Amino acid sequence: MNLEMGIKKHLSVLERLLLRDHMAAFPSGDAAGVMAVTFPLLCGQHRNIPFAVVCLVLSCLGRLYWKAHHLSDVLVGAALSWFTFIIVASLWRRYYELKTSGSSSSTKTHSSKRSS
């Protein structure tokens, strides 16, 4: 009897994860927010990676378990946040490289004018 109850309990959890709810939103802002917070941890030191992955996975699974979103909502929300972070980071890197290369060339011109 306990085995049947356990199986029914686990099947009800699977049904919750797989059933579609017409009220779920696309994409998941919660998944995007968690990804935005944890992505700098993923890019940083290696000791932060397990913590960031656990936070991301638990948050996304929570959204699925409580039927707040579909699986596609959560995946697209996290992917949108990831792509946004990649674009912003590459633009920031280009800006920083231009800023540092521009300041080094201007100091070279000023120093060469002083010496002559």
C-alpha positions as protocol buffer text, in pm:
chain_id: "A"
residue {
  index: 1
  type: MET
  ca { x: 0 y: 0 z: 0 }
}
residue {
  index: 2
  type: ASN
  ca { x: 282 y: 241 z: 84 }
}
residue {
  index: 3
  type: LEU
  ca { x: 449 y: 165 z: -248 }
}
residue {
  index: 4
  type: GLU
  ca { x: 133 y: 262 z: -439 }
}
residue {
  index: 5
  type: MET
  ca { x: 104 y: 586 z: -244 }
}
residue {
  index: 6
  type: GLY
  ca { x: 468 y: 669 z: -313 }
}
residue {
  index: 7
  type: ILE
  ca { x: 427 y: 604 z: -684 }
}
residue {
  index: 8
  type: LYS
  ca { x: 112 y: 816 z: -700 }
}
residue {
  index: 9
  type: LYS
  ca { x: 288 y: 1096 z: -514 }
}
residue {
  index: 10
  type: HIS
  ca { x: 581 y: 1097 z: -757 }
}
residue {
  index: 11
  type: LEU
  ca { x: 352 y: 1073 z: -1058 }
}
residue {
  index: 12
  type: SER
  ca { x: 158 y: 1376 z: -937 }
}
residue {
  index: 13
  type: VAL
  ca { x: 484 y: 1573 z: -922 }
}
residue {
  index: 14
  type: LEU
  ca { x: 567 y: 1467 z: -1278 }
}
residue {
  index: 15
  type: GLU
  ca { x: 219 y: 1566 z: -1391 }
}
residue {
  index: 16
  type: ARG
  ca { x: 270 y: 1910 z: -1237 }
}
residue {
  index: 17
  type: LEU
  ca { x: 597 y: 1952 z: -1423 }
}
residue {
  index: 18
  type: LEU
  ca { x: 459 y: 1841 z: -1758 }
}
residue {
  index: 19
  type: LEU
  ca { x: 106 y: 1981 z: -1763 }
}
residue {
  index: 20
  type: ARG
  ca { x: 51 y: 2310 z: -1938 }
}
residue {
  index: 21
  type: ASP
  ca { x: -111 y: 2599 z: -1759 }
}
residue {
  index: 22
  type: HIS
  ca { x: -274 y: 2862 z: -1975 }
}
residue {
  index: 23
  type: MET
  ca { x: -184 y: 3133 z: -1723 }
}
residue {
  index: 24
  type: ALA
  ca { x: 194 y: 3081 z: -1737 }
}
residue {
  index: 25
  type: ALA
  ca { x: 401 y: 3370 z: -1872 }
}
residue {
  index: 26
  type: PHE
  ca { x: 661 y: 3364 z: -2149 }
}
residue {
  index: 27
  type: PRO
  ca { x: 955 y: 3415 z: -2089 }
}
residue {
  index: 28
  type: SER
  ca { x: 1022 y: 3368 z: -1722 }
}
residue {
  index: 29
  type: GLY
  ca { x: 1138 y: 3691 z: -1564 }
}
residue {
  index: 30
  type: ASP
  ca { x: 1234 y: 3501 z: -1250 }
}
residue {
  index: 31
  type: ALA
  ca { x: 1471 y: 3275 z: -1442 }
}
residue {
  index: 32
  type: ALA
  ca { x: 1614 y: 3575 z: -1624 }
}
residue {
  index: 33
  type: GLY
  ca { x: 1667 y: 3758 z: -1295 }
}
residue {
  index: 34
  type: VAL
  ca { x: 1838 y: 3464 z: -1129 }
}
residue {
  index: 35
  type: MET
  ca { x: 2058 y: 3416 z: -1434 }
}
residue {
  index: 36
  type: ALA
  ca { x: 2149 y: 3785 z: -1431 }
}
residue {
  index: 37
  type: VAL
  ca { x: 2252 y: 3759 z: -1066 }
}
residue {
  index: 38
  type: THR
  ca { x: 2440 y: 3429 z: -1095 }
}
residue {
  index: 39
  type: PHE
  ca { x: 2614 y: 3488 z: -1429 }
}
residue {
  index: 40
  type: PRO
  ca { x: 2886 y: 3713 z: -1280 }
}
residue {
  index: 41
  type: LEU
  ca { x: 2947 y: 3437 z: -1025 }
}
residue {
  index: 42
  type: LEU
  ca { x: 2980 y: 3185 z: -1309 }
}
residue {
  index: 43
  type: CYS
  ca { x: 3234 y: 3409 z: -1484 }
}
residue {
  index: 44
  type: GLY
  ca { x: 3431 y: 3475 z: -1168 }
}
residue {
  index: 45
  type: GLN
  ca { x: 3630 y: 3251 z: -943 }
}
residue {
  index: 46
  type: HIS
  ca { x: 3588 y: 2876 z: -973 }
}
residue {
  index: 47
  type: ARG
  ca { x: 3477 y: 2832 z: -614 }
}
residue {
  index: 48
  type: ASN
  ca { x: 3155 y: 3027 z: -687 }
}
residue {
  index: 49
  type: ILE
  ca { x: 3043 y: 2808 z: -975 }
}
residue {
  index: 50
  type: PRO
  ca { x: 2868 y: 2532 z: -771 }
}
residue {
  index: 51
  type: PHE
  ca { x: 2680 y: 2794 z: -566 }
}
residue {
  index: 52
  type: ALA
  ca { x: 2566 y: 2978 z: -880 }
}
residue {
  index: 53
  type: VAL
  ca { x: 2455 y: 2659 z: -1055 }
}
residue {
  index: 54
  type: VAL
  ca { x: 2259 y: 2539 z: -750 }
}
residue {
  index: 55
  type: CYS
  ca { x: 2082 y: 2876 z: -718 }
}
residue {
  index: 56
  type: LEU
  ca { x: 1992 y: 2879 z: -1085 }
}
residue {
  index: 57
  type: VAL
  ca { x: 1870 y: 2519 z: -1098 }
}
residue {
  index: 58
  type: LEU
  ca { x: 1665 y: 2543 z: -777 }
}
residue {
  index: 59
  type: SER
  ca { x: 1501 y: 2866 z: -886 }
}
residue {
  index: 60
  type: CYS
  ca { x: 1410 y: 2730 z: -1228 }
}
residue {
  index: 61
  type: LEU
  ca { x: 1282 y: 2402 z: -1087 }
}
residue {
  index: 62
  type: GLY
  ca { x: 1076 y: 2594 z: -833 }
}
residue {
  index: 63
  type: ARG
  ca { x: 906 y: 2790 z: -1111 }
}
residue {
  index: 64
  type: LEU
  ca { x: 823 y: 2461 z: -1284 }
}
residue {
  index: 65
  type: TYR
  ca { x: 709 y: 2281 z: -970 }
}
residue {
  index: 66
  type: TRP
  ca { x: 465 y: 2553 z: -870 }
}
residue {
  index: 67
  type: LYS
  ca { x: 335 y: 2573 z: -1229 }
}
residue {
  index: 68
  type: ALA
  ca { x: 430 y: 2937 z: -1256 }
}
residue {
  index: 69
  type: HIS
  ca { x: 597 y: 2872 z: -1593 }
}
residue {
  index: 70
  type: HIS
  ca { x: 645 y: 2607 z: -1857 }
}
residue {
  index: 71
  type: LEU
  ca { x: 984 y: 2454 z: -1921 }
}
residue {
  index: 72
  type: SER
  ca { x: 1023 y: 2661 z: -2238 }
}
residue {
  index: 73
  type: ASP
  ca { x: 947 y: 2982 z: -2043 }
}
residue {
  index: 74
  type: VAL
  ca { x: 1223 y: 2912 z: -1794 }
}
residue {
  index: 75
  type: LEU
  ca { x: 1477 y: 2811 z: -2058 }
}
residue {
  index: 76
  type: VAL
  ca { x: 1407 y: 3113 z: -2278 }
}
residue {
  index: 77
  type: GLY
  ca { x: 1415 y: 3350 z: -1978 }
}
residue {
  index: 78
  type: ALA
  ca { x: 1757 y: 3220 z: -1873 }
}
residue {
  index: 79
  type: ALA
  ca { x: 1884 y: 3225 z: -2233 }
}
residue {
  index: 80
  type: LEU
  ca { x: 1769 y: 3585 z: -2287 }
}
residue {
  index: 81
  type: SER
  ca { x: 1950 y: 3694 z: -1975 }
}
residue {
  index: 82
  type: TRP
  ca { x: 2262 y: 3505 z: -2081 }
}
residue {
  index: 83
  type: PHE
  ca { x: 2264 y: 3660 z: -2430 }
}
residue {
  index: 84
  type: THR
  ca { x: 2205 y: 4006 z: -2286 }
}
residue {
  index: 85
  type: PHE
  ca { x: 2498 y: 3962 z: -2048 }
}
residue {
  index: 86
  type: ILE
  ca { x: 2725 y: 3842 z: -2331 }
}
residue {
  index: 87
  type: ILE
  ca { x: 2634 y: 4141 z: -2550 }
}
residue {
  index: 88
  type: VAL
  ca { x: 2677 y: 4395 z: -2270 }
}
residue {
  index: 89
  type: ALA
  ca { x: 3007 y: 4238 z: -2160 }
}
residue {
  index: 90
  type: SER
  ca { x: 3147 y: 4246 z: -2516 }
}
residue {
  index: 91
  type: LEU
  ca { x: 3039 y: 4608 z: -2564 }
}
residue {
  index: 92
  type: TRP
  ca { x: 3192 y: 4702 z: -2230 }
}
residue {
  index: 93
  type: ARG
  ca { x: 3517 y: 4524 z: -2322 }
}
residue {
  index: 94
  type: ARG
  ca { x: 3534 y: 4713 z: -2655 }
}
residue {
  index: 95
  type: TYR
  ca { x: 3464 y: 5044 z: -2482 }
}
residue {
  index: 96
  type: TYR
  ca { x: 3732 y: 4976 z: -2223 }
}
residue {
  index: 97
  type: GLU
  ca { x: 3987 y: 4875 z: -2491 }
}
residue {
  index: 98
  type: LEU
  ca { x: 3916 y: 5191 z: -2692 }
}
residue {
  index: 99
  type: LYS
  ca { x: 3937 y: 5404 z: -2381 }
}
residue {
  index: 100
  type: THR
  ca { x: 4270 y: 5257 z: -2271 }
}
residue {
  index: 101
  type: SER
  ca { x: 4424 y: 5258 z: -2621 }
}
residue {
  index: 102
  type: GLY
  ca { x: 4308 y: 5618 z: -2677 }
}
residue {
  index: 103
  type: SER
  ca { x: 4454 y: 5740 z: -2350 }
}
residue {
  index: 104
  type: SER
  ca { x: 4788 y: 5566 z: -2410 }
}
residue {
  index: 105
  type: SER
  ca { x: 4823 y: 5719 z: -2760 }
}
residue {
  index: 106
  type: SER
  ca { x: 4735 y: 6067 z: -2632 }
}
residue {
  index: 107
  type: THR
  ca { x: 4998 y: 6042 z: -2356 }
}
residue {
  index: 108
  type: LYS
  ca { x: 5257 y: 5938 z: -2614 }
}
residue {
  index: 109
  type: THR
  ca { x: 5177 y: 6247 z: -2826 }
}
residue {
  index: 110
  type: HIS
  ca { x: 5198 y: 6479 z: -2526 }
}
residue {
  index: 111
  type: SER
  ca { x: 5528 y: 6329 z: -2412 }
}
residue {
  index: 112
  type: SER
  ca { x: 5682 y: 6352 z: -2762 }
}
residue {
  index: 113
  type: LYS
  ca { x: 5583 y: 6721 z: -2787 }
}
residue {
  index: 114
  type: ARG
  ca { x: 5746 y: 6795 z: -2452 }
}
residue {
  index: 115
  type: SER
  ca { x: 6076 y: 6631 z: -2547 }
}
residue {
  index: 116
  type: SER
  ca { x: 6115 y: 6831 z: -2869 }
}
